[in-house]
Amino acid sequence: MPHGCIAGTGLAVPERVVTNDDLSKLIDTSDEWIRQRTGIEQRHWAVEGETGAGLSKIASERAFAMAGITARDLDAIILATSSPDHFVPGNGVFLQRLLGVGTIPALDIRQACSGFIYSLSVADAWIRAGMFRRILVVGQEIQSTGMDVSDNGRNTAVIFADGAGAVVLEATEDPNRGLLAFDLHSQGEFAEMLWVDSPGSMYHPEISHKDLDEGKQYLQMDGKEVFRHAVTRMPESVNAVVGKLGLGTGDISLLLAHQANLRISEMVQRKLELRDDQVYNNIQKYGNTTAATVPILLDECVRGGRVKQGDLIVMTAFGSGFSWGSVACRW
Ligand code: COA
């Protein structure tokens, strides 16, 4: 039976760089506070005219070049985002249109921070089912345009940012390569710990001036609760996914953990007793790009020569839902 194997990776971020000092001119914060609590030094925010579909196209074309294919070779697109360019339809179709790839299916996944891992699992299942042989999987966010960049929103405005990462997933029959195991979970009882309340169809109307005045359109986050669950669930999930292969964390060549906060990544590393050379973080440069952090990490590692043939790469993520999960991949 075939399964999915990553044949190419790519990333794209807006050109505009926003430093911590830039933010401290807009809100009551400081470079020192942001670095100490989150590890973030700068992030990229879109300027007018830059779109999520546009960034996804650039990241995708870089992945095509690495895989030695063109957009016309794709059988399907799966795009993970919690910040689509429009409320309806999803961003997959806008990416499809920009790539000019006819009528192939384009599916959106709204799993926020773990969206890329979930998307890979769906793409891999399509390949295993024999439905498709080559699928573009993208994680992408433009979060800067929907953030409360005021003192009220300072616990989120300093963290979240924009970017896109893409991979080409191809069918392989080689049992020793590619995506070998997944571990996926959700726990809806914590949905309100990290959420955007409105617009929501449960309200009549779905958004009101009162809601806007109260800031219900902005991401609300209980940072301490998110932190506490993230540092428990990601290590649990990493152990589970390598356990499915009969392996342990000592067998991991590289752990790519969702870039929520450098302190979270460091605690995950400590809990899993991983050496520094077994992990890679880049939140310092990019902030938290939600569904895009994992494919951006992967692309930097592949292009930076950190990944060798035969390496066991584990990718893990935790976020809104709460939803979390991991994938183990033999390079
Ligand atoms: N700059 C300066 N001060 C800030 C601030 C900012 N950007 N944001 C919050 N503060 C203040 C708070 O108002 C509070 O002040 P007070 O003590 O006078 O009330 C103080 O800093 C501590 O706030 P608190 O929210 O308790 O801080 P914390 O230590 O929990 O750190 C986070 C806040 C957001 C950095 C931290 O909770 C975190 O990273 N959580 C995980 C978030 C995450 O990963 N989200 C993405 C998930 S995918």
CSV table of C-alpha atoms and ligand atoms in Angstrom, one decimal:
chain,number,residue,atom,x,y,z
A,1,MET,CA,0.0,0.0,0.0
A,2,PRO,CA,1.4,3.5,-0.8
A,3,HIS,CA,1.8,6.2,1.8
A,4,GLY,CA,2.9,9.8,1.8
A,5,CYS,CA,6.5,11.0,1.6
A,6,ILE,CA,7.6,14.7,1.6
A,7,ALA,CA,9.2,15.5,-1.7
A,8,GLY,CA,9.6,19.3,-1.4
A,9,THR,CA,9.3,22.1,1.1
A,10,GLY,CA,8.9,25.9,0.9
A,11,LEU,CA,8.2,28.9,3.1
A,12,ALA,CA,7.2,32.6,2.5
A,13,VAL,CA,6.8,35.4,5.0
A,14,PRO,CA,5.8,39.1,4.3
A,15,GLU,CA,8.8,41.4,3.8
A,16,ARG,CA,7.8,43.7,6.6
A,17,VAL,CA,9.6,43.0,9.8
A,18,VAL,CA,8.1,44.2,13.1
A,19,THR,CA,10.5,44.2,16.0
A,20,ASN,CA,9.7,44.2,19.7
A,21,ASP,CA,10.8,47.9,19.8
A,22,ASP,CA,8.3,48.7,17.0
A,23,LEU,CA,5.5,47.1,19.1
A,24,SER,CA,6.5,48.9,22.2
A,25,LYS,CA,5.7,52.2,20.4
A,26,LEU,CA,2.2,51.0,19.8
A,27,ILE,CA,1.4,49.2,23.1
A,28,ASP,CA,2.5,49.1,26.7
A,29,THR,CA,5.2,46.4,26.4
A,30,SER,CA,9.0,46.1,26.1
A,31,ASP,CA,11.6,44.2,24.2
A,32,GLU,CA,12.8,42.8,27.5
A,33,TRP,CA,9.3,41.5,28.5
A,34,ILE,CA,8.6,39.9,25.1
A,35,ARG,CA,12.1,38.2,24.9
A,36,GLN,CA,12.0,36.9,28.5
A,37,ARG,CA,8.4,35.5,28.4
A,38,THR,CA,8.2,34.3,24.7
A,39,GLY,CA,11.7,34.3,23.2
A,40,ILE,CA,10.4,36.4,20.3
A,41,GLU,CA,12.7,39.1,18.9
A,42,GLN,CA,10.8,40.0,15.7
A,43,ARG,CA,8.0,38.8,13.4
A,44,HIS,CA,6.7,39.5,9.9
A,45,TRP,CA,3.4,41.3,9.4
A,46,ALA,CA,1.6,41.7,6.0
A,47,VAL,CA,1.2,45.0,4.3
A,48,GLU,CA,-1.8,45.9,2.3
A,49,GLY,CA,-2.1,43.8,-0.8
A,50,GLU,CA,-0.3,40.8,0.7
A,51,THR,CA,-2.7,37.9,1.2
A,52,GLY,CA,-2.6,34.5,2.7
A,53,ALA,CA,-3.3,32.8,-0.7
A,54,GLY,CA,-0.4,34.9,-2.2
A,55,LEU,CA,2.1,33.9,0.5
A,56,SER,CA,0.9,30.3,0.1
A,57,LYS,CA,1.6,30.5,-3.6
A,58,ILE,CA,5.2,31.6,-3.1
A,59,ALA,CA,5.8,28.9,-0.5
A,60,SER,CA,4.2,26.3,-2.7
A,61,GLU,CA,6.3,27.2,-5.8
A,62,ARG,CA,9.4,26.8,-3.7
A,63,ALA,CA,8.2,23.4,-2.7
A,64,PHE,CA,7.5,22.5,-6.3
A,65,ALA,CA,11.0,23.5,-7.4
A,66,MET,CA,12.5,21.3,-4.7
A,67,ALA,CA,10.3,18.4,-5.6
A,68,GLY,CA,11.0,18.9,-9.4
A,69,ILE,CA,7.3,19.3,-10.3
A,70,THR,CA,4.9,22.0,-11.5
A,71,ALA,CA,1.5,22.9,-10.1
A,72,ARG,CA,-0.1,20.9,-12.9
A,73,ASP,CA,1.3,17.7,-11.5
A,74,LEU,CA,-0.8,18.0,-8.3
A,75,ASP,CA,-3.9,15.8,-7.7
A,76,ALA,CA,-5.2,17.8,-4.7
A,77,ILE,CA,-4.6,20.7,-2.3
A,78,ILE,CA,-5.1,20.8,1.5
A,79,LEU,CA,-4.7,24.1,3.2
A,80,ALA,CA,-4.6,24.7,6.9
A,81,THR,CA,-5.5,28.2,8.2
A,82,SER,CA,-7.5,29.9,10.9
A,83,SER,CA,-7.2,33.3,9.2
A,84,PRO,CA,-8.5,32.8,5.6
A,85,ASP,CA,-8.5,35.8,3.3
A,86,HIS,CA,-12.3,35.7,3.3
A,87,PHE,CA,-14.9,34.2,5.7
A,88,VAL,CA,-16.3,31.9,2.9
A,89,PRO,CA,-15.0,30.1,0.9
A,90,GLY,CA,-11.9,28.7,2.4
A,91,ASN,CA,-8.4,29.7,1.2
A,92,GLY,CA,-7.6,26.5,-0.7
A,93,VAL,CA,-9.6,27.6,-3.7
A,94,PHE,CA,-8.0,31.0,-3.8
A,95,LEU,CA,-4.6,29.3,-3.8
A,96,GLN,CA,-5.8,26.9,-6.5
A,97,ARG,CA,-6.9,29.8,-8.6
A,98,LEU,CA,-3.5,31.6,-8.2
A,99,LEU,CA,-1.7,28.4,-9.1
A,100,GLY,CA,-3.9,27.9,-12.2
A,101,VAL,CA,-4.5,24.2,-11.6
A,102,GLY,CA,-7.9,23.4,-13.1
A,103,THR,CA,-10.5,21.7,-11.0
A,104,ILE,CA,-8.5,19.6,-8.6
A,105,PRO,CA,-10.0,19.4,-5.1
A,106,ALA,CA,-9.0,22.1,-2.6
A,107,LEU,CA,-9.8,21.3,1.1
A,108,ASP,CA,-9.5,23.7,4.0
A,109,ILE,CA,-8.6,22.5,7.5
A,110,ARG,CA,-9.5,24.8,10.5
A,111,GLN,CA,-7.5,23.1,13.2
A,112,ALA,CA,-5.5,26.3,14.1
A,113,CYS,CA,-2.0,25.5,15.5
A,114,SER,CA,-2.2,21.8,14.8
A,115,GLY,CA,-3.8,22.3,11.4
A,116,PHE,CA,-0.7,21.4,9.4
A,117,ILE,CA,-0.3,18.1,11.3
A,118,TYR,CA,-4.0,17.3,10.8
A,119,SER,CA,-3.7,18.2,7.1
A,120,LEU,CA,-0.7,15.9,6.6
A,121,SER,CA,-2.8,13.1,8.2
A,122,VAL,CA,-5.7,13.7,5.7
A,123,ALA,CA,-3.3,13.9,2.8
A,124,ASP,CA,-1.5,10.7,3.9
A,125,ALA,CA,-4.9,8.9,4.3
A,126,TRP,CA,-6.0,10.0,0.8
A,127,ILE,CA,-2.7,8.5,-0.6
A,128,ARG,CA,-3.1,5.3,1.4
A,129,ALA,CA,-6.7,5.0,0.1
A,130,GLY,CA,-5.4,5.2,-3.4
A,131,MET,CA,-7.4,8.4,-4.2
A,132,PHE,CA,-4.5,10.7,-5.0
A,133,ARG,CA,-0.7,10.3,-5.5
A,134,ARG,CA,0.6,13.9,-5.2
A,135,ILE,CA,-0.9,16.5,-2.8
A,136,LEU,CA,0.1,20.0,-1.9
A,137,VAL,CA,-0.2,20.6,1.9
A,138,VAL,CA,0.0,24.2,3.2
A,139,GLY,CA,-0.1,25.9,6.6
A,140,GLN,CA,-0.7,29.6,6.3
A,141,GLU,CA,-1.8,32.6,8.4
A,142,ILE,CA,-2.3,36.3,8.1
A,143,GLN,CA,-3.1,37.1,11.8
A,144,SER,CA,-1.7,40.7,12.0
A,145,THR,CA,-4.8,42.2,10.4
A,146,GLY,CA,-7.1,40.6,13.0
A,147,MET,CA,-5.2,41.5,16.2
A,148,ASP,CA,-6.0,43.9,18.9
A,149,VAL,CA,-2.8,46.0,18.7
A,150,SER,CA,-3.6,48.0,21.8
A,151,ASP,CA,-2.9,47.6,25.5
A,152,ASN,CA,-6.0,45.3,25.8
A,153,GLY,CA,-4.5,42.8,23.3
A,154,ARG,CA,-0.9,42.9,24.4
A,155,ASN,CA,-0.8,39.3,25.6
A,156,THR,CA,-1.6,38.1,22.0
A,157,ALA,CA,-0.4,41.0,19.8
A,158,VAL,CA,3.3,40.3,20.8
A,159,ILE,CA,3.0,36.6,20.0
A,160,PHE,CA,1.1,36.0,16.7
A,161,ALA,CA,2.3,36.7,13.2
A,162,ASP,CA,2.1,36.0,9.5
A,163,GLY,CA,3.7,33.4,7.3
A,164,ALA,CA,3.2,30.3,5.1
A,165,GLY,CA,4.9,26.9,4.7
A,166,ALA,CA,4.2,24.2,2.1
A,167,VAL,CA,5.1,20.7,1.3
A,168,VAL,CA,4.5,18.4,-1.6
A,169,LEU,CA,3.4,15.0,-0.4
A,170,GLU,CA,4.0,12.1,-2.9
A,171,ALA,CA,3.0,8.5,-2.8
A,172,THR,CA,5.8,6.0,-2.1
A,173,GLU,CA,5.8,2.3,-1.7
A,174,ASP,CA,9.0,2.3,0.4
A,175,PRO,CA,8.1,1.2,3.9
A,176,ASN,CA,11.2,2.9,5.4
A,177,ARG,CA,10.5,6.4,4.1
A,178,GLY,CA,7.9,9.0,4.5
A,179,LEU,CA,5.1,9.6,7.0
A,180,LEU,CA,5.1,6.5,9.3
A,181,ALA,CA,2.7,7.3,12.2
A,182,PHE,CA,0.3,9.9,13.5
A,183,ASP,CA,-1.1,10.7,16.9
A,184,LEU,CA,-4.1,13.1,17.0
A,185,HIS,CA,-6.3,14.5,19.8
A,186,SER,CA,-8.8,17.2,20.6
A,187,GLN,CA,-10.4,18.3,23.9
A,188,GLY,CA,-13.4,20.7,23.3
A,189,GLU,CA,-14.0,21.4,27.0
A,190,PHE,CA,-11.1,23.9,26.7
A,191,ALA,CA,-12.4,25.6,23.5
A,192,GLU,CA,-12.8,29.0,25.2
A,193,MET,CA,-9.2,29.1,26.4
A,194,LEU,CA,-8.0,30.2,23.0
A,195,TRP,CA,-10.7,31.4,20.7
A,196,VAL,CA,-12.4,34.1,18.6
A,197,ASP,CA,-16.0,34.4,19.9
A,198,SER,CA,-17.6,36.3,17.1
A,199,PRO,CA,-18.6,36.5,14.3
A,200,GLY,CA,-20.5,33.3,15.2
A,201,SER,CA,-23.7,31.9,13.7
A,202,MET,CA,-25.1,31.2,17.2
A,203,TYR,CA,-25.6,35.0,17.6
A,204,HIS,CA,-28.5,36.9,16.1
A,205,PRO,CA,-27.0,38.6,14.2
A,206,GLU,CA,-23.6,36.9,14.0
A,207,ILE,CA,-21.7,40.1,14.7
A,208,SER,CA,-23.1,43.3,16.2
A,209,HIS,CA,-21.7,46.8,16.9
A,210,LYS,CA,-21.8,45.9,20.6
A,211,ASP,CA,-19.7,42.8,20.0
A,212,LEU,CA,-17.2,44.8,18.1
A,213,ASP,CA,-17.0,47.4,20.8
A,214,GLU,CA,-16.4,44.6,23.3
A,215,GLY,CA,-13.6,43.2,21.1
A,216,LYS,CA,-15.2,39.8,20.6
A,217,GLN,CA,-13.7,39.6,17.1
A,218,TYR,CA,-10.2,39.4,18.6
A,219,LEU,CA,-8.4,36.2,19.7
A,220,GLN,CA,-8.9,35.7,23.5
A,221,MET,CA,-6.3,33.6,25.2
A,222,ASP,CA,-5.8,32.3,28.7
A,223,GLY,CA,-2.0,32.2,28.4
A,224,LYS,CA,-1.3,30.3,31.6
A,225,GLU,CA,-3.8,27.5,30.8
A,226,VAL,CA,-2.6,27.2,27.3
A,227,PHE,CA,1.0,27.0,28.5
A,228,ARG,CA,0.2,24.3,31.1
A,229,HIS,CA,-1.6,22.1,28.6
A,230,ALA,CA,0.9,22.6,25.8
A,231,VAL,CA,3.9,21.4,27.9
A,232,THR,CA,2.0,18.3,28.9
A,233,ARG,CA,0.2,17.3,25.6
A,234,MET,CA,3.1,17.8,23.2
A,235,PRO,CA,5.5,15.5,25.1
A,236,GLU,CA,2.7,12.9,25.6
A,237,SER,CA,2.0,13.0,21.9
A,238,VAL,CA,5.6,12.7,20.8
A,239,ASN,CA,6.1,9.7,23.1
A,240,ALA,CA,2.9,8.2,21.7
A,241,VAL,CA,3.9,8.6,18.0
A,242,VAL,CA,7.5,7.2,18.4
A,243,GLY,CA,6.0,4.4,20.6
A,244,LYS,CA,3.8,3.4,17.6
A,245,LEU,CA,7.0,2.7,15.7
A,246,GLY,CA,8.5,0.7,18.6
A,247,LEU,CA,11.0,3.5,19.2
A,248,GLY,CA,11.9,6.0,21.9
A,249,THR,CA,12.7,9.7,22.0
A,250,GLY,CA,16.4,8.8,21.8
A,251,ASP,CA,15.8,7.7,18.3
A,252,ILE,CA,14.5,11.1,17.2
A,253,SER,CA,16.9,12.9,14.9
A,254,LEU,CA,15.0,16.2,15.0
A,255,LEU,CA,11.9,17.4,16.9
A,256,LEU,CA,10.0,20.2,15.2
A,257,ALA,CA,7.6,21.5,17.8
A,258,HIS,CA,4.9,24.2,17.1
A,259,GLN,CA,6.5,27.6,17.8
A,260,ALA,CA,4.0,28.9,20.4
A,261,ASN,CA,6.5,30.3,22.8
A,262,LEU,CA,10.3,29.5,23.2
A,263,ARG,CA,9.7,28.7,26.9
A,264,ILE,CA,7.1,26.0,25.9
A,265,SER,CA,9.5,24.5,23.4
A,266,GLU,CA,12.3,24.5,26.0
A,267,MET,CA,10.1,22.7,28.5
A,268,VAL,CA,9.0,20.2,25.9
A,269,GLN,CA,12.6,19.5,25.1
A,270,ARG,CA,13.5,19.0,28.8
A,271,LYS,CA,10.5,16.7,29.5
A,272,LEU,CA,11.5,14.5,26.5
A,273,GLU,CA,15.2,14.7,27.6
A,274,LEU,CA,16.3,15.7,24.1
A,275,ARG,CA,19.7,17.2,23.4
A,276,ASP,CA,20.0,20.6,21.8
A,277,ASP,CA,21.0,19.1,18.4
A,278,GLN,CA,17.7,17.1,18.4
A,279,VAL,CA,15.5,20.2,18.3
A,280,TYR,CA,15.2,23.4,16.2
A,281,ASN,CA,13.4,26.6,17.1
A,282,ASN,CA,12.9,29.8,15.0
A,283,ILE,CA,10.2,31.6,16.9
A,284,GLN,CA,12.8,34.3,17.6
A,285,LYS,CA,12.6,35.4,14.0
A,286,TYR,CA,9.0,34.7,13.1
A,287,GLY,CA,6.8,34.8,16.2
A,288,ASN,CA,3.9,32.3,16.4
A,289,THR,CA,2.5,31.8,12.9
A,290,THR,CA,0.0,29.2,14.1
A,291,ALA,CA,-0.7,26.6,11.2
A,292,ALA,CA,2.5,27.8,9.5
A,293,THR,CA,5.1,27.2,12.2
A,294,VAL,CA,5.7,23.5,11.6
A,295,PRO,CA,6.2,23.7,7.7
A,296,ILE,CA,8.3,26.8,8.2
A,297,LEU,CA,10.5,25.0,10.7
A,298,LEU,CA,10.8,22.0,8.3
A,299,ASP,CA,11.7,24.1,5.3
A,300,GLU,CA,14.5,25.9,7.2
A,301,CYS,CA,15.9,22.6,8.4
A,302,VAL,CA,15.8,21.0,5.0
A,303,ARG,CA,17.4,23.9,3.3
A,304,GLY,CA,19.8,24.5,6.1
A,305,GLY,CA,21.2,20.9,5.8
A,306,ARG,CA,19.9,19.8,9.2
A,307,VAL,CA,18.0,16.8,7.7
A,308,LYS,CA,19.8,13.7,6.3
A,309,GLN,CA,18.4,10.7,4.5
A,310,GLY,CA,17.3,8.2,7.1
A,311,ASP,CA,16.7,10.8,9.8
A,312,LEU,CA,13.6,10.4,12.0
A,313,ILE,CA,11.8,13.7,12.0
A,314,VAL,CA,9.0,14.2,14.5
A,315,MET,CA,6.6,17.2,14.2
A,316,THR,CA,4.2,18.1,17.0
A,317,ALA,CA,1.7,20.9,17.6
A,318,PHE,CA,-0.7,22.0,20.2
A,319,GLY,CA,-3.3,24.9,20.1
A,320,SER,CA,-6.8,26.1,19.9
A,321,GLY,CA,-9.5,23.5,20.5
A,322,PHE,CA,-7.6,22.3,22.4
A,323,SER,CA,-6.3,20.2,19.5
A,324,TRP,CA,-2.9,18.6,19.3
A,325,GLY,CA,-1.0,15.9,17.5
A,326,SER,CA,2.3,14.6,16.1
A,327,VAL,CA,3.6,12.9,13.0
A,328,ALA,CA,6.7,10.7,12.7
A,329,CYS,CA,8.5,10.9,9.3
A,330,ARG,CA,11.5,9.0,8.1
A,331,TRP,CA,13.5,11.2,5.7
B,1,COA,N1,4.0,43.3,27.7
B,1,COA,C1,4.1,43.6,29.0
B,1,COA,N2,3.4,43.1,30.0
B,1,COA,C2,2.5,42.2,29.6
B,1,COA,C3,2.2,41.8,28.3
B,1,COA,C4,3.1,42.4,27.3
B,1,COA,N3,2.9,42.1,26.0
B,1,COA,N4,1.3,40.9,28.3
B,1,COA,C5,0.9,40.7,29.5
B,1,COA,N5,1.6,41.5,30.3
B,1,COA,C6,1.5,41.7,31.8
B,1,COA,C7,0.1,41.3,32.3
B,1,COA,O1,-0.8,42.4,32.2
B,1,COA,C8,0.5,41.0,33.8
B,1,COA,O2,0.6,42.1,34.5
B,1,COA,P1,0.1,42.2,36.0
B,1,COA,O3,0.9,41.2,36.7
B,1,COA,O4,0.4,43.7,36.4
B,1,COA,O5,-1.4,41.9,36.0
B,1,COA,C9,1.8,40.3,33.7
B,1,COA,O6,2.4,40.8,32.4
B,1,COA,C10,1.8,38.8,33.7
B,1,COA,O7,0.8,38.4,32.9
B,1,COA,P2,0.5,36.9,32.6
B,1,COA,O8,-0.6,36.8,31.6
B,1,COA,O9,0.3,36.2,34.0
B,1,COA,O10,1.9,36.5,32.0
B,1,COA,P3,2.5,35.1,31.8
B,1,COA,O11,3.7,34.9,32.6
B,1,COA,O12,1.4,34.0,31.8
B,1,COA,O13,3.0,35.3,30.3
B,1,COA,C11,2.3,34.7,28.1
B,1,COA,C12,2.0,35.6,29.3
B,1,COA,C13,1.2,35.0,27.1
B,1,COA,C14,3.6,35.0,27.5
B,1,COA,C15,2.2,33.2,28.5
B,1,COA,O14,1.1,33.0,29.3
B,1,COA,C16,2.3,32.3,27.4
B,1,COA,O15,3.2,32.3,26.6
B,1,COA,N6,1.3,31.4,27.3
B,1,COA,C17,1.2,30.5,26.2
B,1,COA,C18,0.6,31.3,25.0
B,1,COA,C19,0.7,30.5,23.8
B,1,COA,O16,1.6,29.7,23.6
B,1,COA,N7,-0.2,30.8,22.9
B,1,COA,C20,-0.3,30.2,21.6
B,1,COA,C21,-0.8,28.8,21.7
B,1,COA,S1,-0.8,28.1,20.2
